[in-house]
Short mmCIF file of C-alpha atoms in Angstrom, two decimals:
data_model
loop_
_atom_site.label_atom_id
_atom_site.label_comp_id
_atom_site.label_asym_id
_atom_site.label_seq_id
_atom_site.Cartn_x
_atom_site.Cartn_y
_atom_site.Cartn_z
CA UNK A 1 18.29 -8.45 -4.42
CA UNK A 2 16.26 -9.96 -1.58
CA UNK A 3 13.64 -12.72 -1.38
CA UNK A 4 11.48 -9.84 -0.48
CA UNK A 5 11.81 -8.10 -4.09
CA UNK A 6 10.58 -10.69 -5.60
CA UNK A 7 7.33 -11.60 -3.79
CA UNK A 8 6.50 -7.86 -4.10
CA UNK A 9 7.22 -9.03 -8.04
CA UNK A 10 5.20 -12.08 -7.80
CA UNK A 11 1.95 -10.11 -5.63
CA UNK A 12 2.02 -7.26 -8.70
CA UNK A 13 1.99 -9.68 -11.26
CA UNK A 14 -1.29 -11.45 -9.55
CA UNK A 15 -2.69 -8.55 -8.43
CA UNK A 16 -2.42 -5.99 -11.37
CA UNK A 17 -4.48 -7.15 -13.90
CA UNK A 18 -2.56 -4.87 -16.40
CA UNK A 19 0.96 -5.80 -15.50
CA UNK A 20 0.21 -9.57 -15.67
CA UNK A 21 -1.01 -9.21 -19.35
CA UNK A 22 1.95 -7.47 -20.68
CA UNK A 23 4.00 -9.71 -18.39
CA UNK A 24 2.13 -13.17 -19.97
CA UNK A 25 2.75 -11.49 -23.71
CA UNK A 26 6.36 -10.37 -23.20
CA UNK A 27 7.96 -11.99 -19.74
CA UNK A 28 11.32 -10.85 -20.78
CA UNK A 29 10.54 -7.18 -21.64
CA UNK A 30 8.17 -6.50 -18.84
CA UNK A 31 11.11 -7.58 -15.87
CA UNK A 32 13.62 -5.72 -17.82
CA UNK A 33 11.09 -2.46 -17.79
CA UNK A 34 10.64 -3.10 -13.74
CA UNK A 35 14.19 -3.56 -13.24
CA UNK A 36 14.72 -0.07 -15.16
CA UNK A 37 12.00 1.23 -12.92
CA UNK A 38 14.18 0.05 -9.15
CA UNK A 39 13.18 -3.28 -8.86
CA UNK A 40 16.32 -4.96 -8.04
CA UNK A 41 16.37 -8.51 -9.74
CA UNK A 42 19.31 -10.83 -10.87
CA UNK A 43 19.31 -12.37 -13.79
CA UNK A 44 18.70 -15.63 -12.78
CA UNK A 45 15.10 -14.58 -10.82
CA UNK A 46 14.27 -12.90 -14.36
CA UNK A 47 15.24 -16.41 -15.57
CA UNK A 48 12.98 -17.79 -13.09
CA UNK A 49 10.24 -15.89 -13.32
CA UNK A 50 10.67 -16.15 -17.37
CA UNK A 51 10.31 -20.05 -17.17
CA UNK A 52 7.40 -20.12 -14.67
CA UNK A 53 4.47 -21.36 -16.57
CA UNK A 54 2.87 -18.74 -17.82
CA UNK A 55 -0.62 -20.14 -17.03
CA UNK A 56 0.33 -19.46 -13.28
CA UNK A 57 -0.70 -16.27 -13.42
CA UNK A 58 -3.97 -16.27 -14.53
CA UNK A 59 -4.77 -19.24 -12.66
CA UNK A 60 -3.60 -17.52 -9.75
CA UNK A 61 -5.01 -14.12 -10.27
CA UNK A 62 -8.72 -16.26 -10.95
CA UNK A 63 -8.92 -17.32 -7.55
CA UNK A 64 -7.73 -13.91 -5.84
CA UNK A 65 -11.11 -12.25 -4.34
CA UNK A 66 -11.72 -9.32 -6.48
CA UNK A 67 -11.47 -6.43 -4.12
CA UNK A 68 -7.94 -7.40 -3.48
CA UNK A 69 -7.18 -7.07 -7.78
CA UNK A 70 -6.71 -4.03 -9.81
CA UNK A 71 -8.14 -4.44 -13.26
CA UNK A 72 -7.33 -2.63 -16.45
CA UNK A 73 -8.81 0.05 -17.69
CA UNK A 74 -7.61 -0.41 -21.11
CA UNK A 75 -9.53 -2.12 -23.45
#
């Protein structure tokens, strides 16, 4: 794993509206899914990420300029 894979993590999460919801709801079963899907993590960045305060995101994603976010489609 690099430091690389997981600010690609950490940019989706912010950026992809849909990814950071299912992320906020289940932490543990989204990183698992990604990790399925190639994204090479360790177990102690899923820790990591797990612990992070969850109101990170959001926060983060609120002050992002739109343009730069992809939003769900899904109601």
């Amino acid at each position: 794993m690099s430091q690389k894979t997981v600010q690609l993590l950490i940019g989706r999460i912010v950026t992809d509206e849909e990814l950071r919801l299912r992320f906020v709801r289940q932490p543990l079963e989204t990183l698992t899914a990604l990790r399925e899907q190639g994204f090479e993590l360790t177990a102690s960045e899923i820790e990591a990420l797990v612990e992070t305060d969850r109101q990170l995101w959001n926060s983060a994603a609120a002050r992002i300029h739109p343009s730069l976010q992809r939003c769900s489609l899904c109601p």
